[in-house]
Amino acid sequence: MTQNPIIAALDVPTIEQALKLAQQLAPAVGAFKIGKELFTSAGPDIVRRVRDTGASVFLDLKFHDIPNTVAKAIAAAVRLDVQMLTIHASGGSEMMRAAEQAAQQTAAQLGHTAPLVLGVTVLTSQDSNTLAELGGETDVAKQVERLALLAAKSGLRGLVCSPLEIAALRRILPPEIQLVTPGIRTGAEKADDQKRTLTPREAIQAGASWLVIGRPITAAADPRAAAESILNSLR
Ligand code: C5P
């Protein structure tokens, strides 16, 4: 393990709660995930304030729009100095190529390392019925593989996937593609609304590069101790 692979999800609505968690957890995790709820209520300043703790930021806004709009949003995120961000692979190859190019070019202009642009394939809340409504492929696993291969071909260097997709994706993707997976449970806590989970160790052994972990850390009586214990379980 060359890096701390834990991404703690800051799934809280206010700047105060997010910063308290970030300050508590920064030394024990590899990055913080800022999602739609926190970003929409707190604004871009939350990214700067979390970056001030010294931690990396994963901005999970799942962009999906015309290529030019996505490219501009990515450039803005690079200026905010985020290290990872998400787009929908279903936006197509032109959108994904524009996103990756915007990340690389803006980072080069600023002298930053380009952030990892992650493709989201099929949301885990979607099933074959959802896919049937949209037309086209209705087999979820096949659609995940199709979009994952398209993302890699379009130049993306990483994907978000469910724990149970890791092994199949590792078989078909170039090994340098980074896989980021939520749905992690240690066994010590309840599964909440997550239906298909792996433990942190199982997910890394299956080939995950990063683990997005929310409630097992943030809802623990001692979040810092929970993060440290997960990290120890990986060593
Ligand atoms: O609390 P928990 O560990 O379930 O949080 C997981 C995080 O990962 C949440 O921010 C959730 O929105 C996100 N996520 C997920 N499943 C997906 C995609 C994202 O749980 N398929």
XYZ file of C-alpha atoms and ligand atoms in Angstrom:
256
model
C 0.000 0.000 0.000
C 1.739 3.158 -1.180
C -0.957 5.618 -0.168
C -3.721 5.762 2.421
C -6.675 4.538 0.279
C -9.438 5.765 2.590
C -11.659 8.523 1.219
C -13.946 9.703 4.034
C -17.315 10.923 2.727
C -18.192 14.264 4.317
C -21.938 13.605 4.015
C -23.008 16.442 6.321
C -24.985 19.584 5.428
C -22.988 22.384 7.066
C -19.471 23.833 6.794
C -19.083 23.615 10.568
C -19.842 19.886 10.723
C -17.684 19.168 7.675
C -14.675 21.087 8.976
C -14.922 19.523 12.419
C -14.853 16.053 10.842
C -12.109 17.000 8.382
C -9.841 18.388 11.105
C -10.428 15.327 13.269
C -9.820 12.855 10.443
C -7.207 14.495 8.187
C -4.163 12.601 9.511
C -5.948 9.235 9.312
C -7.404 9.307 5.795
C -6.128 9.816 2.235
C -8.847 12.218 1.045
C -12.283 13.656 1.738
C -15.284 13.311 -0.545
C -17.433 16.414 -0.945
C -20.752 15.589 -2.575
C -23.760 17.402 -3.935
C -25.436 18.145 -0.593
C -22.438 19.761 1.078
C -21.210 21.549 -2.056
C -24.661 22.952 -2.855
C -25.246 24.193 0.669
C -21.739 25.390 1.528
C -20.369 26.454 -1.882
C -16.838 26.212 -3.300
C -15.378 27.675 -0.109
C -15.835 24.284 1.555
C -13.310 22.810 -0.891
C -10.721 25.488 -0.017
C -11.307 25.045 3.710
C -10.974 21.252 3.543
C -7.822 21.618 1.382
C -6.457 23.880 4.147
C -6.379 20.825 6.467
C -3.723 19.435 4.081
C -6.006 16.651 2.840
C -6.865 15.819 -0.760
C -10.396 16.486 -2.014
C -12.631 14.249 -4.136
C -15.370 16.473 -5.578
C -18.248 14.110 -6.339
C -20.618 16.205 -8.467
C -21.030 13.626 -11.265
C -21.008 16.071 -14.192
C -23.077 15.098 -17.252
C -23.684 17.743 -19.932
C -22.499 18.838 -23.356
C -18.705 18.412 -23.705
C -17.954 22.167 -23.607
C -19.928 22.697 -20.386
C -18.363 19.699 -18.669
C -14.877 20.831 -19.749
C -15.478 24.285 -18.248
C -16.816 22.835 -15.004
C -13.758 20.566 -14.779
C -11.425 23.522 -15.375
C -13.171 25.374 -12.529
C -12.725 22.343 -10.251
C -9.019 22.168 -11.132
C -8.704 25.859 -10.178
C -10.315 24.940 -6.843
C -7.458 22.436 -6.485
C -9.400 19.193 -6.182
C -7.522 15.908 -6.624
C -10.389 13.684 -7.840
C -13.770 14.349 -9.407
C -16.581 12.465 -11.132
C -18.406 12.551 -14.461
C -21.065 10.197 -15.901
C -19.565 7.822 -18.467
C -23.030 7.708 -20.081
C -22.301 11.274 -21.281
C -20.333 9.554 -24.073
C -16.767 9.459 -25.369
C -16.663 13.036 -26.645
C -17.725 14.381 -23.252
C -15.221 12.163 -21.430
C -12.355 13.156 -23.750
C -13.220 16.847 -23.268
C -13.268 16.346 -19.488
C -9.878 14.614 -19.364
C -8.346 17.179 -21.712
C -9.664 20.078 -19.599
C -8.239 18.455 -16.464
C -4.812 17.967 -18.057
C -4.611 21.375 -19.737
C -5.851 23.452 -16.809
C -3.575 21.605 -14.399
C -0.584 22.148 -16.703
C -1.372 25.887 -16.923
C -1.466 26.115 -13.112
C 1.520 23.850 -12.532
C -0.701 21.369 -10.627
C -0.884 17.610 -10.990
C -3.988 16.810 -13.067
C -6.840 15.509 -10.902
C -8.136 12.006 -11.447
C -11.317 12.283 -13.539
C -13.441 9.288 -12.555
C -16.182 7.838 -14.738
C -19.403 6.690 -13.088
C -20.971 3.798 -15.031
C -24.388 2.518 -13.858
C -25.525 3.916 -10.508
C -26.055 1.163 -7.932
C -29.571 2.506 -7.419
C -30.368 1.504 -11.011
C -31.366 -2.030 -12.018
C -32.335 -3.768 -15.262
C -35.801 -2.155 -15.098
C -34.224 1.311 -15.013
C -32.022 0.410 -17.987
C -35.059 -0.974 -19.863
C -36.856 2.362 -19.353
C -33.939 4.109 -21.043
C -33.739 1.678 -23.976
C -30.653 -0.294 -25.066
C -28.727 -2.784 -22.918
C -30.737 -4.060 -19.947
C -28.097 -6.309 -18.353
C -26.501 -4.145 -15.643
C -23.165 -6.004 -15.568
C -22.836 -5.788 -19.362
C -23.679 -2.077 -19.367
C -21.131 -1.438 -16.575
C -18.429 -3.194 -18.622
C -19.401 -1.390 -21.807
C -19.219 2.044 -20.164
C -16.013 1.163 -18.287
C -14.260 0.177 -21.529
C -15.571 3.313 -23.249
C -14.251 5.450 -20.379
C -10.796 3.866 -20.602
C -10.782 4.268 -24.398
C -11.749 7.923 -23.966
C -8.667 8.531 -21.835
C -10.105 8.437 -18.304
C -7.660 7.119 -15.726
C -10.210 5.982 -13.158
C -13.729 4.736 -12.496
C -16.162 4.547 -9.622
C -17.585 1.049 -9.183
C -19.500 -1.047 -6.685
C -17.511 -3.558 -4.604
C -19.031 -6.452 -6.516
C -17.908 -5.026 -9.878
C -14.216 -4.693 -8.952
C -13.090 -8.210 -9.909
C -14.875 -8.234 -13.294
C -13.565 -4.761 -14.171
C -10.020 -5.716 -13.186
C -10.219 -8.591 -15.693
C -11.052 -6.308 -18.641
C -9.400 -2.950 -17.870
C -5.778 -1.865 -18.241
C -4.107 -2.332 -14.820
C -3.260 1.373 -14.443
C -6.953 2.329 -14.266
C -7.780 3.339 -10.693
C -10.968 1.908 -9.189
C -12.757 3.843 -6.458
C -15.400 1.914 -4.575
C -18.090 2.820 -2.022
C -20.299 0.190 -0.326
C -17.668 -0.639 2.291
C -18.654 -2.106 5.663
C -16.318 -3.501 8.324
C -18.840 -5.922 9.793
C -18.792 -4.051 13.106
C -21.546 -1.627 12.095
C -24.914 -1.944 10.378
C -25.075 -2.034 6.582
C -27.550 0.937 6.561
C -29.004 1.187 3.040
C -26.004 -0.532 1.400
C -27.094 -3.925 0.068
C -23.926 -5.361 -1.476
C -20.861 -4.613 0.602
C -17.271 -5.773 1.052
C -14.936 -5.161 3.968
C -12.080 -2.704 3.355
C -9.586 -5.559 3.125
C -11.725 -7.599 0.714
C -12.209 -4.585 -1.562
C -8.472 -3.843 -1.730
C -7.700 -7.530 -2.326
C -10.249 -7.576 -5.166
C -8.375 -4.693 -6.815
C -9.841 -1.431 -5.494
C -7.427 1.510 -5.474
C -9.511 3.744 -3.191
C -12.349 3.109 -0.695
C -15.119 5.668 -0.178
C -16.288 5.235 3.399
C -19.028 7.313 5.018
C -21.042 6.148 8.001
C -18.648 3.441 9.264
C -16.345 6.386 10.045
C -18.569 9.449 10.385
C -21.289 7.804 12.495
C -18.787 6.076 14.817
C -18.550 7.273 18.424
C -14.884 8.107 17.696
C -14.480 8.761 13.942
C -10.687 9.098 14.126
C -10.330 5.759 15.921
C -12.685 4.140 13.391
C -10.576 5.417 10.460
C -7.339 4.281 12.125
C -8.763 0.850 12.791
C -9.813 0.490 9.134
C -6.340 1.567 8.011
C -4.752 -0.991 10.366
C -6.988 -3.712 8.925
C -5.356 -3.058 5.533
C -1.768 -3.437 6.721
O -22.125 5.991 4.512
P -21.633 5.166 3.354
O -20.307 4.486 3.615
O -22.686 4.229 2.814
O -21.340 6.263 2.244
C -20.911 5.921 0.976
C -20.718 7.156 0.149
O -20.508 6.739 -1.185
C -21.916 8.108 0.116
O -21.403 9.432 -0.070
C -22.677 7.645 -1.098
O -23.405 8.692 -1.701
C -21.543 7.216 -2.021
N -21.946 6.231 -3.014
C -22.505 5.007 -2.719
N -22.839 4.127 -3.696
C -22.640 4.453 -4.954
C -22.074 5.675 -5.288
C -21.737 6.549 -4.292
O -22.678 4.682 -1.547
N -22.934 3.577 -5.881
